[in-house]
Tab-separated table of N, CA and C (backbone and C1' of nucleotides) in Angstrom:
chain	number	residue	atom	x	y	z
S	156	UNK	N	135.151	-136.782	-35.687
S	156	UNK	CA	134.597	-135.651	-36.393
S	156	UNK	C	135.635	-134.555	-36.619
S	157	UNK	N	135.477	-133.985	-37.479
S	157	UNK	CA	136.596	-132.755	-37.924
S	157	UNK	C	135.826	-131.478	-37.534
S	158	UNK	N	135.395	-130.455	-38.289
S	158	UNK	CA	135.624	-129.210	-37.992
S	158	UNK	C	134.167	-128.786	-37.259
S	159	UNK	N	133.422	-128.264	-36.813
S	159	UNK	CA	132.170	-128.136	-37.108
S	159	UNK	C	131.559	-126.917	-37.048
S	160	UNK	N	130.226	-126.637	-37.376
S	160	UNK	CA	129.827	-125.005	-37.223
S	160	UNK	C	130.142	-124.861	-36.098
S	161	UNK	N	129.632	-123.333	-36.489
S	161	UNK	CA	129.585	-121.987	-35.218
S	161	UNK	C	128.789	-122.679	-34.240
S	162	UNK	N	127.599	-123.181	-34.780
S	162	UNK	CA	126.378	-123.228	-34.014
S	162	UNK	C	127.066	-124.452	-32.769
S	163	UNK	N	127.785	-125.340	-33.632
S	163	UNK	CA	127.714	-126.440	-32.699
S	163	UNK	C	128.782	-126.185	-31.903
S	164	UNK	N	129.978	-125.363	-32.530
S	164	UNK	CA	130.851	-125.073	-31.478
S	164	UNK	C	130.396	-124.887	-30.268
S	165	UNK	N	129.499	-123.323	-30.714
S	165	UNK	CA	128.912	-123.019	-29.518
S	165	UNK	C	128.486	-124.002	-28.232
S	166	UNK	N	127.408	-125.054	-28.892
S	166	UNK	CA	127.143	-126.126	-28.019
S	166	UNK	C	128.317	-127.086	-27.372
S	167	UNK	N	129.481	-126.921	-28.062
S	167	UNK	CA	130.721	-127.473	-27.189
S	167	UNK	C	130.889	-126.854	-26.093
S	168	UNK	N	131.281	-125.724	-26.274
S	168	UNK	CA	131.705	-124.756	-25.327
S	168	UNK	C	130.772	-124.784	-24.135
S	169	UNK	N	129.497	-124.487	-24.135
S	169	UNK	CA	128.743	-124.145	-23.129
S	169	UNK	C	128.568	-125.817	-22.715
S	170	UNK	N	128.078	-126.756	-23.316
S	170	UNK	CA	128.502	-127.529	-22.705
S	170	UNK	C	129.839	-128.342	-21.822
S	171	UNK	N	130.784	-128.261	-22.347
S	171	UNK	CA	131.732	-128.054	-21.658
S	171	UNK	C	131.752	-127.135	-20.354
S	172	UNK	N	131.439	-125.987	-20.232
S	172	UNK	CA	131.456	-125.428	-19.094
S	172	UNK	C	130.299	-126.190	-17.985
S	173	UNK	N	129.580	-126.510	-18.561
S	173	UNK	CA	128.148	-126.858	-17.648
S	173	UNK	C	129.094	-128.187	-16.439
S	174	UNK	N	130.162	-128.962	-17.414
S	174	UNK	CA	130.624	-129.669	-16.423
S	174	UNK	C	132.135	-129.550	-15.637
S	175	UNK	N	132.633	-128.025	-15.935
S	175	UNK	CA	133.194	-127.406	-14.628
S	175	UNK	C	132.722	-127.776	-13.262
S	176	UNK	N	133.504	-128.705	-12.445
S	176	UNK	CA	133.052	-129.090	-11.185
S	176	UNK	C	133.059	-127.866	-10.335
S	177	UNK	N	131.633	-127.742	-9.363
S	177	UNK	CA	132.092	-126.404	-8.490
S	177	UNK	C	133.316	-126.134	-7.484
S	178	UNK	N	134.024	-124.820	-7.349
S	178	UNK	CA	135.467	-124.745	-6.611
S	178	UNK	C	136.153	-125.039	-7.546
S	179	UNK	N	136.030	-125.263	-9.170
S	179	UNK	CA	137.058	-125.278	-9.571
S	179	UNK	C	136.511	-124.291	-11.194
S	180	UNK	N	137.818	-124.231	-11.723
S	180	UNK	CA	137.468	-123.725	-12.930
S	180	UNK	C	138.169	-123.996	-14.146
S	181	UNK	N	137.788	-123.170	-15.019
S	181	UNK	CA	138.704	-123.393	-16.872
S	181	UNK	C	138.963	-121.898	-17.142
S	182	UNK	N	139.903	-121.951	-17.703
S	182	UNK	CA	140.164	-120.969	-18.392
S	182	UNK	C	139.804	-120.871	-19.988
S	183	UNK	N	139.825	-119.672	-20.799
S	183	UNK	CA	139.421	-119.737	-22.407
S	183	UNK	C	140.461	-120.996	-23.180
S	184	UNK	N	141.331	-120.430	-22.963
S	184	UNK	CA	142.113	-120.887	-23.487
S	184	UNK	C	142.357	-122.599	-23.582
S	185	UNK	N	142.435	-123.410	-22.187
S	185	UNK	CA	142.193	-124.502	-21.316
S	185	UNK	C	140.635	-124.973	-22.413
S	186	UNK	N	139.819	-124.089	-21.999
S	186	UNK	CA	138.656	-124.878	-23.381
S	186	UNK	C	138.797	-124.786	-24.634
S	187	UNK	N	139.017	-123.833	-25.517
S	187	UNK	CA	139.801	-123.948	-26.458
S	187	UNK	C	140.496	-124.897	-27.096
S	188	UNK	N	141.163	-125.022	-26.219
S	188	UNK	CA	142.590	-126.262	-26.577
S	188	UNK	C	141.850	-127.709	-26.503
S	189	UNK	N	140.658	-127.875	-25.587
S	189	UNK	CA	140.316	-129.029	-25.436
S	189	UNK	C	139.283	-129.591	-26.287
S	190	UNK	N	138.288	-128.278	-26.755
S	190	UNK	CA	137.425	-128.748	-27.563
S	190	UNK	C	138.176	-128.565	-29.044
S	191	UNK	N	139.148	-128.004	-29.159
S	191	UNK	CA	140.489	-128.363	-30.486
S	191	UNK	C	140.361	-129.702	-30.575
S	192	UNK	N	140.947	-130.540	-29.810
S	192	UNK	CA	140.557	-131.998	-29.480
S	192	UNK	C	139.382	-132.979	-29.940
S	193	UNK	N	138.663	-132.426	-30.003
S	193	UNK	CA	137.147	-133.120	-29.956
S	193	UNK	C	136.701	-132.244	-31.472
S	194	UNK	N	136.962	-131.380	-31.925
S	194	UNK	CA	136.017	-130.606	-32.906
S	194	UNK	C	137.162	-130.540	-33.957
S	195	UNK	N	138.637	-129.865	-33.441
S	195	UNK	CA	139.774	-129.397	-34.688
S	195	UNK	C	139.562	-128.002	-34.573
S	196	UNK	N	139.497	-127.467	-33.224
S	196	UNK	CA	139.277	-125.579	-33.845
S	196	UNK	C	140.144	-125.493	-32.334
S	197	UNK	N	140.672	-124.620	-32.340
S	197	UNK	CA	141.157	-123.990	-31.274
S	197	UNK	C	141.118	-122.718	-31.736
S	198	UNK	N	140.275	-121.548	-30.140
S	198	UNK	CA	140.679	-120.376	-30.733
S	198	UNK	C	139.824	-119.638	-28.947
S	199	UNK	N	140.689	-119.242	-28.231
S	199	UNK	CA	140.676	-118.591	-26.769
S	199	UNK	C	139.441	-117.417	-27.423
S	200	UNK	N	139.671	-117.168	-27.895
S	200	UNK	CA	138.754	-115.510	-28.079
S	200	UNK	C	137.847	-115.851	-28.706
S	201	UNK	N	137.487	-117.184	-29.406
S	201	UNK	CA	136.496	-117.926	-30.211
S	201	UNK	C	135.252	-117.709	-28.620
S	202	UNK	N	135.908	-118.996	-27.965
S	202	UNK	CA	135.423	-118.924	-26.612
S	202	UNK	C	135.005	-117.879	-25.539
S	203	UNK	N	135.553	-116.748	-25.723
S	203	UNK	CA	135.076	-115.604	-24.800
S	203	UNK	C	134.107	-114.865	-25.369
S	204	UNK	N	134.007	-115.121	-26.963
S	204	UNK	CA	132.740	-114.087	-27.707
S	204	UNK	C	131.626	-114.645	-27.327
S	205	UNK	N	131.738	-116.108	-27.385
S	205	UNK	CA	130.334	-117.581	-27.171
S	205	UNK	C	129.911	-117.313	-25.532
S	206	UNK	N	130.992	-116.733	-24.643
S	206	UNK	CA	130.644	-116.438	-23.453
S	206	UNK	C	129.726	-115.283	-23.008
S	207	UNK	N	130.265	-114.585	-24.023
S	207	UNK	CA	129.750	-113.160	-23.819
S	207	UNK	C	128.168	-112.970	-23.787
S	208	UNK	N	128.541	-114.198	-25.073
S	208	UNK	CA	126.827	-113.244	-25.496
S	208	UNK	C	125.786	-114.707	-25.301
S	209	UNK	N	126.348	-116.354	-25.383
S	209	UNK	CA	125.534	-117.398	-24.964
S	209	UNK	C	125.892	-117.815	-23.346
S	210	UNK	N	126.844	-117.700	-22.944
S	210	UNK	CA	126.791	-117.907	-21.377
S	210	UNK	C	126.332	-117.832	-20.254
S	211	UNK	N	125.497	-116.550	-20.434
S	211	UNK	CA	124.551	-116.514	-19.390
S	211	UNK	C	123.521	-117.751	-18.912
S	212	UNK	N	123.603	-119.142	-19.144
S	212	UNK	CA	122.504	-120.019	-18.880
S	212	UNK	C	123.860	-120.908	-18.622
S	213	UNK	N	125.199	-121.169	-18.443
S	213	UNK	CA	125.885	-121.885	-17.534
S	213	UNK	C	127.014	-121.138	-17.016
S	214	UNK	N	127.477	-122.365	-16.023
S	214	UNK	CA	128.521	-121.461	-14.626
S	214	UNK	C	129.111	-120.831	-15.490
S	215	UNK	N	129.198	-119.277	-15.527
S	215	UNK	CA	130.155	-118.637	-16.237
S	215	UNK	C	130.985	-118.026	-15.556
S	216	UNK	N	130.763	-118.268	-13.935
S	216	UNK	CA	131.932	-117.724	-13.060
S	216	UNK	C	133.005	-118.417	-13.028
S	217	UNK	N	132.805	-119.964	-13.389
S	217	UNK	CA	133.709	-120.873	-13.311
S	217	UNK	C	135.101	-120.653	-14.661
S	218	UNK	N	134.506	-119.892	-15.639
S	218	UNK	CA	135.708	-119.341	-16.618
S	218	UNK	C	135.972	-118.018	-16.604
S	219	UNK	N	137.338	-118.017	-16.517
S	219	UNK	CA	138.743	-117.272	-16.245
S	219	UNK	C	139.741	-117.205	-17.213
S	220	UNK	N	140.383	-115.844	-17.258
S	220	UNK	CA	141.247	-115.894	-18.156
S	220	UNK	C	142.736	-116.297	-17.643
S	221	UNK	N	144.073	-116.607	-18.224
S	221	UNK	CA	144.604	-117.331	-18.115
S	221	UNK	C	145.318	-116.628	-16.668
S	222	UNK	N	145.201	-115.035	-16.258
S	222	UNK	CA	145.917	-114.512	-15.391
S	222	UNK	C	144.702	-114.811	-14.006
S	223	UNK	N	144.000	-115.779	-14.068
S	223	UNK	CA	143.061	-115.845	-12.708
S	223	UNK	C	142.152	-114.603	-12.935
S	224	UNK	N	141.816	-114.195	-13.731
S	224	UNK	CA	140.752	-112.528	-13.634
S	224	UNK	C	139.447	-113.097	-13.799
S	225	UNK	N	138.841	-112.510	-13.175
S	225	UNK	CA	137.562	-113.046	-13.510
S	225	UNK	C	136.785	-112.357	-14.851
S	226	UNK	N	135.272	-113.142	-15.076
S	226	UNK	CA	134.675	-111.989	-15.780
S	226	UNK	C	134.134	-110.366	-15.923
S	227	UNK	N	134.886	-110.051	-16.329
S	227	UNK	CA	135.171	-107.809	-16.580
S	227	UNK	C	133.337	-107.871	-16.547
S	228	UNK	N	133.235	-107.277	-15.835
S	228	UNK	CA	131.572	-106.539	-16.022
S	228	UNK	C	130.732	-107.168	-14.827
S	229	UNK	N	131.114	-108.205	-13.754
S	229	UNK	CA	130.551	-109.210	-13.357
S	229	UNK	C	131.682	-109.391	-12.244
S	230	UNK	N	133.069	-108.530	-12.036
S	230	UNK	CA	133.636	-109.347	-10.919
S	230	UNK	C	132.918	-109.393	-9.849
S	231	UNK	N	131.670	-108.618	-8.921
S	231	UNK	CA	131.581	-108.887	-7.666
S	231	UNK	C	130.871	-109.557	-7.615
S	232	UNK	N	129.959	-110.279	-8.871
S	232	UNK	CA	129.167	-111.614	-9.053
S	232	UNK	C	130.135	-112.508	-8.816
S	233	UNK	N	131.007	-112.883	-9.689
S	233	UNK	CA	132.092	-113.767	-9.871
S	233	UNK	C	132.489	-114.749	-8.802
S	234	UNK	N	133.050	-113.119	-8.074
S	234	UNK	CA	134.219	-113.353	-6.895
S	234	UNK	C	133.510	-114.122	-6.120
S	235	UNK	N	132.039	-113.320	-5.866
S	235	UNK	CA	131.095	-114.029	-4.577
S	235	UNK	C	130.729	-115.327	-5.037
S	236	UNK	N	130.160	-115.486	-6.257
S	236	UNK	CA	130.217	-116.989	-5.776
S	236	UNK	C	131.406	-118.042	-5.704
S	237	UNK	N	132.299	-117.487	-6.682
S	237	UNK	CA	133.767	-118.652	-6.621
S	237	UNK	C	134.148	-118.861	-5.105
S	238	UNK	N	133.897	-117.259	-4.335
S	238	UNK	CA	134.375	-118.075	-3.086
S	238	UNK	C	133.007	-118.700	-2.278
S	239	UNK	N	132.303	-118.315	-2.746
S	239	UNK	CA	130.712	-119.513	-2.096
S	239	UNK	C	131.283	-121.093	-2.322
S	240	UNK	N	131.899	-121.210	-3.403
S	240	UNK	CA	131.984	-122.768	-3.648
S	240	UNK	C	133.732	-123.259	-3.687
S	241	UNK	N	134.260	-122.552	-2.905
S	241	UNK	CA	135.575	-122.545	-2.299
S	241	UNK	C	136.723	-122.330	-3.224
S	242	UNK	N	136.433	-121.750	-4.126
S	242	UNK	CA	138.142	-121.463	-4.799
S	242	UNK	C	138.195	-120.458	-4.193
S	243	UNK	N	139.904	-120.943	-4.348
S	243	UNK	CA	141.361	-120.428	-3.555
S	243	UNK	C	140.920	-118.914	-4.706
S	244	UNK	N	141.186	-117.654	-3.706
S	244	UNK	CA	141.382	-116.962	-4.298
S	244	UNK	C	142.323	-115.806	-3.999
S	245	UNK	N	142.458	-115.071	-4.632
S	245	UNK	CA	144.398	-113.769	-4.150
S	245	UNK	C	144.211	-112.299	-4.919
S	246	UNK	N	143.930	-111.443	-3.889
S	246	UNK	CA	143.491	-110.106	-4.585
S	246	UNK	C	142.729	-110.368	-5.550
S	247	UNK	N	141.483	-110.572	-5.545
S	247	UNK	CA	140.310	-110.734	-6.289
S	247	UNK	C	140.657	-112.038	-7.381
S	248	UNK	N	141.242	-112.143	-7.804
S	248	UNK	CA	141.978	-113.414	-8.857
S	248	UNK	C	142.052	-114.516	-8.527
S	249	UNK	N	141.478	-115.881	-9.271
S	249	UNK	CA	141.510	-117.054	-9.247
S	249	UNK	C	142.917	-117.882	-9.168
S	250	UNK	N	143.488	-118.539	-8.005
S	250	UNK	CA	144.515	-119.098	-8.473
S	250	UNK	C	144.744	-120.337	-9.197
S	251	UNK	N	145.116	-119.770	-10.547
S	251	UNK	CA	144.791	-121.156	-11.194
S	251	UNK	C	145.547	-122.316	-10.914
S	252	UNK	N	146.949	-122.352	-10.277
S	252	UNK	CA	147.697	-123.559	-9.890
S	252	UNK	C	146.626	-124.514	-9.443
S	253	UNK	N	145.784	-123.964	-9.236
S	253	UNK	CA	145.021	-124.668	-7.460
S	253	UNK	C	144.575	-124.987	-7.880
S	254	UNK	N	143.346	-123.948	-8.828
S	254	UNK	CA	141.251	-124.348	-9.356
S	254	UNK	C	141.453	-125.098	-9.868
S	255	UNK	N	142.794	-124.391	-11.139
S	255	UNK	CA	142.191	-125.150	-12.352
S	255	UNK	C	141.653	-126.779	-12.841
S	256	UNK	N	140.858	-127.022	-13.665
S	256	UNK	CA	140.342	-128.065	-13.661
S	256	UNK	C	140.510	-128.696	-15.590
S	257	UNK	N	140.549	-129.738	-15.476
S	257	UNK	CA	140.421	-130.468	-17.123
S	257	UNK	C	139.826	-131.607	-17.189
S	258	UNK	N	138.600	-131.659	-18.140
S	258	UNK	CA	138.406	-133.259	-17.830
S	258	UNK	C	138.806	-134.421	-18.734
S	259	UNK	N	138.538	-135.676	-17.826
S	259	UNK	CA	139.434	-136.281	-18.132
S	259	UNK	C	138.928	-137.312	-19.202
S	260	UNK	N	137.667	-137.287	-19.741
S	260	UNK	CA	137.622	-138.352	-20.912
S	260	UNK	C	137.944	-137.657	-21.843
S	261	UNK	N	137.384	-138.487	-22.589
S	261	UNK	CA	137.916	-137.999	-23.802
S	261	UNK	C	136.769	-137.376	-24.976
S	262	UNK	N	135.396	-137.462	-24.726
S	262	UNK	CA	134.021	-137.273	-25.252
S	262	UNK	C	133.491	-136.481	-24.287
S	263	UNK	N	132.835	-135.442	-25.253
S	263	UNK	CA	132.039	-134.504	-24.817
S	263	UNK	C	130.919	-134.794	-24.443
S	264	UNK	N	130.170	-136.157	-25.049
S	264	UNK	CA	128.654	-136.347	-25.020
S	264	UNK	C	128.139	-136.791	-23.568
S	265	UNK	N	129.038	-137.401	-23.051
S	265	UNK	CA	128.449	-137.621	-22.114
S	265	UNK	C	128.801	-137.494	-20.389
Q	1074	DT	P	136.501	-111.067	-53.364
Q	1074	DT	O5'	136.112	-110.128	-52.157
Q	1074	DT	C5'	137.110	-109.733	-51.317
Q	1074	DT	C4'	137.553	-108.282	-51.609
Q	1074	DT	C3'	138.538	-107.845	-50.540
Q	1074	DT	O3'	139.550	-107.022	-51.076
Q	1074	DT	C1'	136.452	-106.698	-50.281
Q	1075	DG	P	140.907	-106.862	-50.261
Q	1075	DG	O5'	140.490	-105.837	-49.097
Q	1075	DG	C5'	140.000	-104.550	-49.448
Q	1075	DG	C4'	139.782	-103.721	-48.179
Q	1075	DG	C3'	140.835	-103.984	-47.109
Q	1075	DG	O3'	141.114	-102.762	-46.434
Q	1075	DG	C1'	138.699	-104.501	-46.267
Q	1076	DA	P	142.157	-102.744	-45.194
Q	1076	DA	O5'	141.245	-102.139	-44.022
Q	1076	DA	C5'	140.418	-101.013	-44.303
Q	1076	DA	C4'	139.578	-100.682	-43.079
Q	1076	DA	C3'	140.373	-100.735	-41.779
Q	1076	DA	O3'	139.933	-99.696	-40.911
Q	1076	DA	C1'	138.620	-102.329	-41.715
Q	1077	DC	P	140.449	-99.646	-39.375
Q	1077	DC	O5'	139.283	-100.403	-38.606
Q	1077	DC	C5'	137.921	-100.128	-38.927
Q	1077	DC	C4'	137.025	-100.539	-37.769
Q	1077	DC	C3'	137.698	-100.539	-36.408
Q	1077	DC	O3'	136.733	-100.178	-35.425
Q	1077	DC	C1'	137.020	-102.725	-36.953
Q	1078	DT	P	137.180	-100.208	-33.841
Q	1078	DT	O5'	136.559	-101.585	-33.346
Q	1078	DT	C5'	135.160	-101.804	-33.496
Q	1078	DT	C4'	134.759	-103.096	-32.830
Q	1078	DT	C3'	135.352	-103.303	-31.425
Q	1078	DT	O3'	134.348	-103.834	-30.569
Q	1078	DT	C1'	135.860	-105.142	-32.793
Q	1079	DG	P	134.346	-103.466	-29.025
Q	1079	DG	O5'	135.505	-104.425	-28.605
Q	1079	DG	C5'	135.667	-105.212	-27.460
Q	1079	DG	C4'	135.048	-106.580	-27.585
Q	1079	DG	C3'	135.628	-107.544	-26.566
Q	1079	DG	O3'	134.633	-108.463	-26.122
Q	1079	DG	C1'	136.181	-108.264	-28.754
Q	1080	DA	P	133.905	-108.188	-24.711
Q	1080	DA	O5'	134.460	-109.340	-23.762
Q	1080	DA	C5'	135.445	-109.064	-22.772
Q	1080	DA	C4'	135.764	-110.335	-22.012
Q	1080	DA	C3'	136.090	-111.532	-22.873
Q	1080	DA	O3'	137.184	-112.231	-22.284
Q	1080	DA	C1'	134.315	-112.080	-21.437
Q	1081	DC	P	138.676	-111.632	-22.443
Q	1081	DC	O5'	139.320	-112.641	-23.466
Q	1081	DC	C5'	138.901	-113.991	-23.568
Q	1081	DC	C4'	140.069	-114.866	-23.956
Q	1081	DC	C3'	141.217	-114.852	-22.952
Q	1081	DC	O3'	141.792	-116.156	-22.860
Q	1081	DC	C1'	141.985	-114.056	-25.006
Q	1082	DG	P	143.013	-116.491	-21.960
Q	1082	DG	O5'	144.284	-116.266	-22.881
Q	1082	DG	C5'	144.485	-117.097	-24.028
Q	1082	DG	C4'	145.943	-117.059	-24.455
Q	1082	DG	C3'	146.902	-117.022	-23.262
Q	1082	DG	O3'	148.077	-117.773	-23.566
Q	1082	DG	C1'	147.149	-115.054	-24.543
Q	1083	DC	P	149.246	-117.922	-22.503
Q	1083	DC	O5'	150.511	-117.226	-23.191
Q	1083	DC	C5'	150.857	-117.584	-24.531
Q	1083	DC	C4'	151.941	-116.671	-25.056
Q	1083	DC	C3'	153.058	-116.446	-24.035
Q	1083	DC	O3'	154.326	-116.491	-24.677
Q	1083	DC	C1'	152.121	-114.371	-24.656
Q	1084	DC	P	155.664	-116.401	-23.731
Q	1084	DC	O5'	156.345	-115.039	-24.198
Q	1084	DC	C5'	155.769	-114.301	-25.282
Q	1084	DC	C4'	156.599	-113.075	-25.559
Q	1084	DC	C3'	157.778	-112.827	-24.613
Q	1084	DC	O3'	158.824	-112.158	-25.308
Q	1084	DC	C1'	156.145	-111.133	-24.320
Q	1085	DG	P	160.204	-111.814	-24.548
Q	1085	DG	O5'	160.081	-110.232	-24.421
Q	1085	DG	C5'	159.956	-109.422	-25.602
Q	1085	DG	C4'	159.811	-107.955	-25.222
Q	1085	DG	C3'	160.911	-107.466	-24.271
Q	1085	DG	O3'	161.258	-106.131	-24.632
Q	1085	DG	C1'	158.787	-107.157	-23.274
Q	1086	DG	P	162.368	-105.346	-23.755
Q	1086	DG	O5'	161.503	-104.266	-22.986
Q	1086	DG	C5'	160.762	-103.280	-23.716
Q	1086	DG	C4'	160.134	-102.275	-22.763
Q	1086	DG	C3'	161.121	-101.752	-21.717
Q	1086	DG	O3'	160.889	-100.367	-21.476
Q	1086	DG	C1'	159.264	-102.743	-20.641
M	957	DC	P	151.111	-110.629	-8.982
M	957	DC	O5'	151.367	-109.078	-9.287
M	957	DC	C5'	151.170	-108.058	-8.285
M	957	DC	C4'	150.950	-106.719	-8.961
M	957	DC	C3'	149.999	-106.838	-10.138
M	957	DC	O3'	149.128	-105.726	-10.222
M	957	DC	C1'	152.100	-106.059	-10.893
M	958	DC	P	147.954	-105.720	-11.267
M	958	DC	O5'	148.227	-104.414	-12.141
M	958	DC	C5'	148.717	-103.230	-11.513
M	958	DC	C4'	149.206	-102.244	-12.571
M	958	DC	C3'	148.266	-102.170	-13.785
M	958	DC	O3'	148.230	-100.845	-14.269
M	958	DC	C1'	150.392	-102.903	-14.488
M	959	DC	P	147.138	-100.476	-15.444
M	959	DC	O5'	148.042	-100.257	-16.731
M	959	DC	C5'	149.409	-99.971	-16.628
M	959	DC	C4'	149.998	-99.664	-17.998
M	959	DC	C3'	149.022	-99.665	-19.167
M	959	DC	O3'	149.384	-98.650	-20.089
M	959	DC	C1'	150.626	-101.396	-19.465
M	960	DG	P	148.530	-98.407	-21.439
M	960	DG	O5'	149.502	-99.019	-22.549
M	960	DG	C5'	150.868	-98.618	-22.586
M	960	DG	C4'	151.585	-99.291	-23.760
M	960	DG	C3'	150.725	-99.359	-25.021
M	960	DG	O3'	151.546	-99.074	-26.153
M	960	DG	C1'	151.338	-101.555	-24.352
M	961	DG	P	150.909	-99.192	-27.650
M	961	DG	O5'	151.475	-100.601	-28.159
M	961	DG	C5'	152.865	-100.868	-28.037
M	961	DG	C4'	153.217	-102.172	-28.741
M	961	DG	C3'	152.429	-102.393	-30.044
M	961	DG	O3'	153.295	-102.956	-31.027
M	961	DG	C1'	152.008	-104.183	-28.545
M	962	DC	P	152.724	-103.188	-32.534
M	962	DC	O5'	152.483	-104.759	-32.540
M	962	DC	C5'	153.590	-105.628	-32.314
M	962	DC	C4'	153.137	-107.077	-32.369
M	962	DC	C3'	152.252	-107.396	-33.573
M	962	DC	O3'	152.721	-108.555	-34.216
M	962	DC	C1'	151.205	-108.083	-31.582
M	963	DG	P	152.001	-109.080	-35.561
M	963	DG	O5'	151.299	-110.422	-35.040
M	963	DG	C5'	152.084	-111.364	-34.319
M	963	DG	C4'	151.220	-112.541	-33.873
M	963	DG	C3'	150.266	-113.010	-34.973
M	963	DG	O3'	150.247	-114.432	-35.012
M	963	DG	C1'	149.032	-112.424	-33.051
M	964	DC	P	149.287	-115.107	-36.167
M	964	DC	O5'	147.907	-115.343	-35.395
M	964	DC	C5'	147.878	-116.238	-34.290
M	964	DC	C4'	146.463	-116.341	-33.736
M	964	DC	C3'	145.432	-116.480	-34.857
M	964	DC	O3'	144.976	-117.822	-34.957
M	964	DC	C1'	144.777	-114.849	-33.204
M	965	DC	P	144.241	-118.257	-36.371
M	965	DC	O5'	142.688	-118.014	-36.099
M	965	DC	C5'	142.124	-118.390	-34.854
M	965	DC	C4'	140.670	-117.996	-34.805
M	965	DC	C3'	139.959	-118.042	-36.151
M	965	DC	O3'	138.669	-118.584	-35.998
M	965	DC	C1'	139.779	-115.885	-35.232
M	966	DA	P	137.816	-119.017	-37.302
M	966	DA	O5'	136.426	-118.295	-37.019
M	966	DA	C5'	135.789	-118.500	-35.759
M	966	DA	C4'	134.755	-117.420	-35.519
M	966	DA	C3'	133.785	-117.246	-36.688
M	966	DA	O3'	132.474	-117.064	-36.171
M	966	DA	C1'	134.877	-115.183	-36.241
M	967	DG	P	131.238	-116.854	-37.161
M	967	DG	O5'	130.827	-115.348	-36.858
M	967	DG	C5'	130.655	-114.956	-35.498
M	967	DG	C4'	130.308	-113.473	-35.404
M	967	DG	C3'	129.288	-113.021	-36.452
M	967	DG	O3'	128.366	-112.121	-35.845
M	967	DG	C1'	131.280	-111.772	-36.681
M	968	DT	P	127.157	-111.500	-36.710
M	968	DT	O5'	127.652	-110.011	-36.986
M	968	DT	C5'	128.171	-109.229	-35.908
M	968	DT	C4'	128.527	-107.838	-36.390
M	968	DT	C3'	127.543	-107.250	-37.415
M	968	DT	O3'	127.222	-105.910	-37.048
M	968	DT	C1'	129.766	-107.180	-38.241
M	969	DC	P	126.241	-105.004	-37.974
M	969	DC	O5'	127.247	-103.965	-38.645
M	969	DC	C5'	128.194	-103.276	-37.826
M	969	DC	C4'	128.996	-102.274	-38.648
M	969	DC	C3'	128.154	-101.530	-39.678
M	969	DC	O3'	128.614	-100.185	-39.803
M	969	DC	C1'	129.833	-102.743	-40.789
DNA sequence: TGACTGACGCCGG
DNA sequence: CCCGGCGCCAGTC
């Protein structure tokens, strides 16, 4: 498939996050690049608007921006659960060497 | 149309 | 490590 709507992007994205394993995470960018892959769009800030305002119904603690920060408005949500489900963390910040996570097929569907 | 606005990212100071 | 500037893209005014 090549490009697709907004709408379905959207449904990439949040799906995609839904299978962030817990203790670990993604960054915008990290999804971005991956659903580029699968759809033909790459765009980090594409992904943080779809967060903003559709994310609230998956792990949205599990995405991070590329410096380990968590989500602005929400860090002491964040923090508490990332370290509930064991990411490594360093002055409030995710270390991404560690969390970060990518998966490894190659299809979104399933 | 064109300007403004972000849950971003990279670089330089 | 923090801050400012620029590029990026889709949505809104």
């Amino acid at each position: 498939m090549g490009a697709v709507d907004s709408d379905e992007y959207r449904e990439l994205v949040l799906q995609l996050v839904e299978r962030i394993p817990p203790g670990r995470v993604m960054t915008y960018g990290a999804i971005a690049e991956y659903l580029a892959d699968v759809s033909g769009r790459c765009s980090a800030r594409q992904v943080g608007t779809i967060m903003a305002r559709y994310g609230a119904g998956v792990p949205w603690h599990r995405v991070v921006n590329s410096s380990g920060r968590v989500v602005p408005g929400h860090e002491q949500r964040a923090t508490e659960r990332l370290a509930a489900e064991g990411v490594p963390l360093r002055a409030g910040r995710v270390i991404i060497k560690t969390a970060a996570w990518y998966p490894e097929d190659h299809t979104v569907g399933g």
